[in-house]
XYZ file of C-alpha atoms in Angstrom:
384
model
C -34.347 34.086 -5.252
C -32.944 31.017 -6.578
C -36.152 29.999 -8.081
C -35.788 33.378 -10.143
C -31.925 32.049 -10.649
C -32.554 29.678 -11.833
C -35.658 30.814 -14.352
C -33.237 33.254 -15.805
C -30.346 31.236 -16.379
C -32.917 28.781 -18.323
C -34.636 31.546 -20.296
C -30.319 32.792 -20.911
C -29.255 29.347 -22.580
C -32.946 29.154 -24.578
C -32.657 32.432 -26.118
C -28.514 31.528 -26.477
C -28.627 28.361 -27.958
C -26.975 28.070 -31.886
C -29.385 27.258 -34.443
C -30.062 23.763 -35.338
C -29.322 22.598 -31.463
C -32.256 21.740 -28.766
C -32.302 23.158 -25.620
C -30.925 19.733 -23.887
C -28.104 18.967 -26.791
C -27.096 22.823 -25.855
C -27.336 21.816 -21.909
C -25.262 19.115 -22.082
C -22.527 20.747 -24.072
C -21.898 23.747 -21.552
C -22.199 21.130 -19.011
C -19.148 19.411 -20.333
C -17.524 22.582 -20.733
C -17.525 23.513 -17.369
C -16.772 20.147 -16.431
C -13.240 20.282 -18.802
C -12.605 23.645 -16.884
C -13.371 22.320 -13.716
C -10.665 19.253 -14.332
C -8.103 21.876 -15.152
C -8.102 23.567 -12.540
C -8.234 20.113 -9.998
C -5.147 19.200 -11.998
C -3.196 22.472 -11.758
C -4.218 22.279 -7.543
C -3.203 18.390 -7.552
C 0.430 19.694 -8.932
C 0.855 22.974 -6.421
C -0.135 20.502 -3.700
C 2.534 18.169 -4.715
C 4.790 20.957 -5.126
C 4.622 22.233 -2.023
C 4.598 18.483 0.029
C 8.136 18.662 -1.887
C 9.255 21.895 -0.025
C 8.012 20.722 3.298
C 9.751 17.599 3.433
C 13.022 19.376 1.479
C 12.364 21.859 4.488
C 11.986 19.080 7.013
C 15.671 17.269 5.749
C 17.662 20.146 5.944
C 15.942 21.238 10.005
C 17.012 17.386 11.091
C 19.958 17.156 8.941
C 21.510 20.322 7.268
C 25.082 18.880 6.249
C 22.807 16.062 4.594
C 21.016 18.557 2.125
C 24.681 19.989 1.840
C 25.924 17.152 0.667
C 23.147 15.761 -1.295
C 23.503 19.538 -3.397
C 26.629 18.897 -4.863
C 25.431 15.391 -6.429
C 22.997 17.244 -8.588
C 25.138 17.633 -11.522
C 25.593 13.577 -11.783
C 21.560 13.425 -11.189
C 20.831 15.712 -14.177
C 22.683 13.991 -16.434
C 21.249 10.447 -15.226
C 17.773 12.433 -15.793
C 18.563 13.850 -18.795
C 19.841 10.145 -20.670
C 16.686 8.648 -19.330
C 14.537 11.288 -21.165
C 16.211 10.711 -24.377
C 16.147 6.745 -24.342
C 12.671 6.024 -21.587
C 12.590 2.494 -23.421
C 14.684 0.960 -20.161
C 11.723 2.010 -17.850
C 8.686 2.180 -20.049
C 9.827 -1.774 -20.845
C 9.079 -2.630 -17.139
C 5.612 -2.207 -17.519
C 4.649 -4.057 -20.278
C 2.379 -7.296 -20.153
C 2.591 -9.825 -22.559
C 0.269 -11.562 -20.895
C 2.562 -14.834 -20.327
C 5.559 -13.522 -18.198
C 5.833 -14.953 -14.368
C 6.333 -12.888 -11.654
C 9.674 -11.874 -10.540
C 9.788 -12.599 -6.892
C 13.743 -12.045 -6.650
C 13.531 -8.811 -5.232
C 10.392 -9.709 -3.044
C 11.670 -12.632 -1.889
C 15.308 -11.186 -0.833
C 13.038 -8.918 1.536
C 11.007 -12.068 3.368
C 14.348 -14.000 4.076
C 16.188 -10.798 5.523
C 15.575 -10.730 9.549
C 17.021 -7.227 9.661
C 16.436 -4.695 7.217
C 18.696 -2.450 8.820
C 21.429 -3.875 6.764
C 20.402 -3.414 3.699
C 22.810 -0.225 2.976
C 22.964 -1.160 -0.531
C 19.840 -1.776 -1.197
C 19.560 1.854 -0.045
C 22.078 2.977 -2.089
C 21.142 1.676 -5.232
C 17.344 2.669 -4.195
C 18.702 6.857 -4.098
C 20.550 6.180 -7.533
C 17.619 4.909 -8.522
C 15.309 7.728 -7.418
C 17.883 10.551 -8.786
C 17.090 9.741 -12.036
C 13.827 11.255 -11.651
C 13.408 14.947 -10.525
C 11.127 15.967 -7.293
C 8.177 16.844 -9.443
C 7.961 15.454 -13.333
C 4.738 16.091 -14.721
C 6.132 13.858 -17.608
C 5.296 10.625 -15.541
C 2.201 9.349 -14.822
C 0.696 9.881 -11.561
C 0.791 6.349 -10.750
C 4.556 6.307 -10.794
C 4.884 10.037 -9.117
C 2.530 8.857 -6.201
C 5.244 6.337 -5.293
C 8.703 7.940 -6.181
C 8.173 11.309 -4.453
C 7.200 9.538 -1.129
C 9.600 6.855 -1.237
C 12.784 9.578 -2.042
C 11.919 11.303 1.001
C 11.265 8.725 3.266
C 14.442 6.844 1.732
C 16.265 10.369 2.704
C 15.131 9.938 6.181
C 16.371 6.450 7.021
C 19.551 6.976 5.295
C 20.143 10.296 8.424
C 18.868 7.971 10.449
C 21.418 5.016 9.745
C 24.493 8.151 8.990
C 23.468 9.576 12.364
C 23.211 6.305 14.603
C 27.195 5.829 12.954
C 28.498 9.004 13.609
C 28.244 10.503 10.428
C 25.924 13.097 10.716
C 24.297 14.872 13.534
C 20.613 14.561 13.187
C 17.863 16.089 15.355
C 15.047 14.064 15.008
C 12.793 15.614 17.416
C 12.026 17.835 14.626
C 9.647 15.236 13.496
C 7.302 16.226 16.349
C 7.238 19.553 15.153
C 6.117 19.096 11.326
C 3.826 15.442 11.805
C 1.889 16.977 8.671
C 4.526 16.354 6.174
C 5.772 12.723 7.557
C 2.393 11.655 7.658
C 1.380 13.064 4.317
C 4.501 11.443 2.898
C 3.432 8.113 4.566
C -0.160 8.325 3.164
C 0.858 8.569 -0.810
C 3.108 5.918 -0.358
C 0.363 3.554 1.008
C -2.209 5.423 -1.865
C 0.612 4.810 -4.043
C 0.983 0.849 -3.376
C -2.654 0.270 -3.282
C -3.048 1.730 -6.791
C -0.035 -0.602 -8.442
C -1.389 -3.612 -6.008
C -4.765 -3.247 -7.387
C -3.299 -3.241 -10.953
C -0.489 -5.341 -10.932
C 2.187 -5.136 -14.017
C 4.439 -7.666 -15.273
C 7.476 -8.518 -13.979
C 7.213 -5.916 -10.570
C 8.714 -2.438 -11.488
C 11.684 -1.511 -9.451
C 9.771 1.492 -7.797
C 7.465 -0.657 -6.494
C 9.661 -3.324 -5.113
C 11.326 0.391 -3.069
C 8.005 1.280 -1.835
C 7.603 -1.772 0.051
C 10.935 -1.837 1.117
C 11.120 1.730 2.495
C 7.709 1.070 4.016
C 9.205 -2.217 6.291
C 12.279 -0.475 6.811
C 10.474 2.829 8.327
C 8.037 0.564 10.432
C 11.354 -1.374 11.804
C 13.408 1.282 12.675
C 13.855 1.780 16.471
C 13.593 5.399 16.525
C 11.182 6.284 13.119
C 9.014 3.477 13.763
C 7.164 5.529 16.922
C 6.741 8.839 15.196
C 5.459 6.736 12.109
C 3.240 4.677 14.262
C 1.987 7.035 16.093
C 0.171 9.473 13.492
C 0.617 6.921 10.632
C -1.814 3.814 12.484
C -5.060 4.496 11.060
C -3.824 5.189 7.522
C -1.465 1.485 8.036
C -4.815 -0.373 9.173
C -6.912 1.152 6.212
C -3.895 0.000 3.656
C -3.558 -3.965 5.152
C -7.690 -3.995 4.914
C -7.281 -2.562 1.108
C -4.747 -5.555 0.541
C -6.761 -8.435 2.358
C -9.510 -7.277 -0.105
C -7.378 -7.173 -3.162
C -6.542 -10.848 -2.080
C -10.120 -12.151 -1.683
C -12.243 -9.809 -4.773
C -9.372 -11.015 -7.454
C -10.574 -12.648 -10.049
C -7.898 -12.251 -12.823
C -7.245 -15.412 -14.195
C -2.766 -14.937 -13.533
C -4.183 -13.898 -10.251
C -1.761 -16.155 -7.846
C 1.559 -14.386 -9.138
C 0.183 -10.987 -8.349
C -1.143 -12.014 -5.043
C 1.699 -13.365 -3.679
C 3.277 -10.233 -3.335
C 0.496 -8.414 -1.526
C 0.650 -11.815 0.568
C 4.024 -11.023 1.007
C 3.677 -7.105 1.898
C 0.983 -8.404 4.451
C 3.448 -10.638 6.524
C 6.088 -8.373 6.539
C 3.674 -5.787 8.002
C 2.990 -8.528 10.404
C 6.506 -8.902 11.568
C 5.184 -5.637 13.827
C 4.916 -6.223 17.209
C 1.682 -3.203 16.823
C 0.957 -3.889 13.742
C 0.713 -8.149 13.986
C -2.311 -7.997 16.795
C -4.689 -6.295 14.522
C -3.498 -7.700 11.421
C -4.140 -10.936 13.006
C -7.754 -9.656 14.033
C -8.680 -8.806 10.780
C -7.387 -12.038 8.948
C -9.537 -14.564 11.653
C -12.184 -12.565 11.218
C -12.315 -12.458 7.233
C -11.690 -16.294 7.440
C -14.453 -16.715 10.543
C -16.941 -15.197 7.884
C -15.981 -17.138 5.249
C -15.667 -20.200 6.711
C -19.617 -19.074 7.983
C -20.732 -18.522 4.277
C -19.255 -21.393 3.125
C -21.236 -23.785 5.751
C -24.135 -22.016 4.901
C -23.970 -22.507 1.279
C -23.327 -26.389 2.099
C -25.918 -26.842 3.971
C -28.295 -25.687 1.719
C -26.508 -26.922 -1.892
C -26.242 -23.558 -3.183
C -23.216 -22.362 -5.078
C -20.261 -20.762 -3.754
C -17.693 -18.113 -4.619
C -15.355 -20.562 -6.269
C -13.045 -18.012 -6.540
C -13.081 -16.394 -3.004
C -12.257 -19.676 -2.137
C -9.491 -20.027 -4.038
C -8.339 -16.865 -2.635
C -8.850 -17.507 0.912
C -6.368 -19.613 1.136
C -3.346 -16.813 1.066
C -5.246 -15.456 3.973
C -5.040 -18.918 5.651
C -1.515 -19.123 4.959
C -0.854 -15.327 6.440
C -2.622 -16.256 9.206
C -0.748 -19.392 10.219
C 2.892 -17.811 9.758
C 1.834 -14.642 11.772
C 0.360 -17.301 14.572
C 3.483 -19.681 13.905
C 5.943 -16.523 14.373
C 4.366 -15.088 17.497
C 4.634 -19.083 19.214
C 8.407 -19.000 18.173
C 9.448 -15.569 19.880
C 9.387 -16.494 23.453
C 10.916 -13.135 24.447
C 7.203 -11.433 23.085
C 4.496 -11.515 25.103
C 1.500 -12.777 23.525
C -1.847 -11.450 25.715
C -4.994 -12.377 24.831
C -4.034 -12.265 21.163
C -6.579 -11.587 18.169
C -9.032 -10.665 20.978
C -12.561 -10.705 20.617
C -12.085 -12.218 17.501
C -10.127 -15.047 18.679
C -13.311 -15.811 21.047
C -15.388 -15.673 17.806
C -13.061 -17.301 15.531
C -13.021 -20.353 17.937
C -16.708 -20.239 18.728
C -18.402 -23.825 17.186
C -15.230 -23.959 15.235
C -14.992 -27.744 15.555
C -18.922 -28.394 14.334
C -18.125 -26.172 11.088
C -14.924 -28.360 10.717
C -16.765 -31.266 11.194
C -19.713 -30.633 8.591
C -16.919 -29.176 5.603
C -14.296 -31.829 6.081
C -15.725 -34.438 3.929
C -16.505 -31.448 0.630
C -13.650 -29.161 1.787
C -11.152 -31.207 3.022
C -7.939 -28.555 2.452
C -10.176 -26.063 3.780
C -10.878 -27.535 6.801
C -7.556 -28.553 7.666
C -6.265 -24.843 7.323
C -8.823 -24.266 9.887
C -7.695 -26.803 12.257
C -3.963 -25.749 12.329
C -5.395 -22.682 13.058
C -7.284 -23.075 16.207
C -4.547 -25.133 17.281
C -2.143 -22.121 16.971
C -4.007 -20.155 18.907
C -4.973 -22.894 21.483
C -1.593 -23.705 21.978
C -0.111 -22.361 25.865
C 1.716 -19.765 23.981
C -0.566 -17.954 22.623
C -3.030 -17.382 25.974
């Protein structure tokens, strides 16, 4: 039968075909038709997807926090009009993004979130993040999808740690046990946001836009929160792993040549994750062992005289440095227990450590001594 299909449908576009057209120019053409069709209709799903992640987690607020929603109503007025100035003048924004190809990388706001030991008291930061976000309704088709994939998330989850901080004050009453009930919407929130920073980490604009410099802040912020952090955790992990592996390969494949500005910040985002009791142990797993294999390759391509990744190993080096504040950290908190930390790949890491030191101190000397700070991190009484 689909032999017979397909003989008829071939026989159909044959006898079908305009005049002056072959049979594969005519093909192609209704191929790319349907294709074009098919697009459309991905797009218009994309957008009643989106739509209706907005409901749920407008659906979500007002279960955990009704007076919240009540509240956050009668600000709309002030929002539209912040929306409707930016739609008439979208130079402020639009300016953000631009490259000239010389600018440095602003690592103000970046920066003001490694030095801060508690990001619960950031309230203005928070504040000025929601006036911010107002600016910019629930679902703009107007923006690009890069910028949607972070703003949407981040409003919502921004929304929840703002009950969170009103509620633990005496504010508002909050019922977060509602979280348990709806997991879907928290953890499809949490998964664009991550999607959302991967996409702006893997193409970096100059200086950082401001929605970007919210998305990570949100994101440390949710995964330090006494109370979020569980529910988060909990269904979030796998997704959280996934994004620090996307970011230790955005460290070691770039090979732009204003590389080391970008970098920095995903450096950055990587040791706050870090700061993560949960999160730290496999972050630290997965930074010894990209270093163990590079530190392998390396030796190998010594040994031998062949070339190396010249750039990789340029790059390997914010891993290195990662690595040895995460390890540094861990020695300094003596109220954390550290068991048998990095694991099996602690066990590897160390494994003939000292002979590959050994044979790449003399050609790698820097190299080398990253290594050896290192092992003596984690062969330090603190860290067994």
């Amino acid at each position: 039968y689909l032999k017979i299909s397909k003989l008829a449908l071939a026989f159909a576009i044959i006898h079908s075909k305009p005049p002056g057209k072959s049979s594969k120019e005519y093909v192609e053409h209704l191929a790319k038709t349907v294709s074009k069709q098919d697009f459309g209709w991905k797009w218009r799903v994309e957008v009643l997807e989106a739509e209706v992640l907005r409901l749920r987690q407008e659906l979500l607020l007002n279960r955990i926090s009704p007076r919240f929603c009540l509240e956050n109503r009668k600000q709309d007025t002030s929002a539209e009009t912040l929306l409707g100035r930016e739609t008439i003048n979208p130079t402020s924004y639009s300016s953000q993004l631009e490259d000239s190809g010389c600018d440095v990388w602003n690592d103000s706001a970046f920066d003001s979130l490694g030095i801060a030991s508690d990001f619960h008291q950031s309230e203005h930061n928070v504040n000025i993040s929601k006036h911010w976000l107002e600016r910019f309704p629930p679902l703009n088709l107007c923006h690009s999808s890069k910028v949607q994939s972070l703003t949407a998330p981040v409003q919502f989850l921004q929304s929840l740690l703002e009950i969170r901080k009103l509620s633990e004050g005496g504010i508002l009453q909050a019922d977060f046990s509602e979280l348990e009930n709806d997991s879907f919407t928290v953890c499809n929130s949490v998964s664009q946001l991550l999607d959302g920073l991967t996409i702006f980490y893997n193409s970096p604009k100059f200086p950082a836009p401001s929605f970007l410099t919210e998305g990570v802040s949100v994101l440390i912020s949710l995964i330090t929160d006494s109370k979020l952090s569980n529910h988060v955790l909990k269904k979030c992990f796998k997704k959280i792993e996934e994004f620090k592996k996307n970011l230790i390969q955005i460290i070691l494949r770039n090979r732009s040549v204003n590389r080391f500005q970008a970098l920095h910040s995903v450096s950055q985002t990587l040791g706050l994750l870090g700061r993560n009791n949960i999160l730290r142990n496999s972050l630290v797993s997965l930074l010894l062992s990209e270093v163990r294999q590079f530190a392998e390759q390396l030796l190998q391509a010594h040994q031998v005289q062949s070339v190396y990744d010249i750039t990789q190993y340029e790059n390997i080096f914010l891993l290195c440095m990662i690595l040895e504040q995460l390890l540094q950290s861990e020695t300094q908190e003596s109220n954390i227990s550290s068991s048998d930390y990095g694991g099996e790949e602690k066990i590897k890491f160390l494994k003939n450590l000292d002979q590959i030191i050994l044979r790449l101190s003399d050609e790698f000397p820097l190299f080398s001594l990253y290594l050896w700070r290192v092992s003596v991190l984690l062969n330090s009484g603190q860290m067994q």
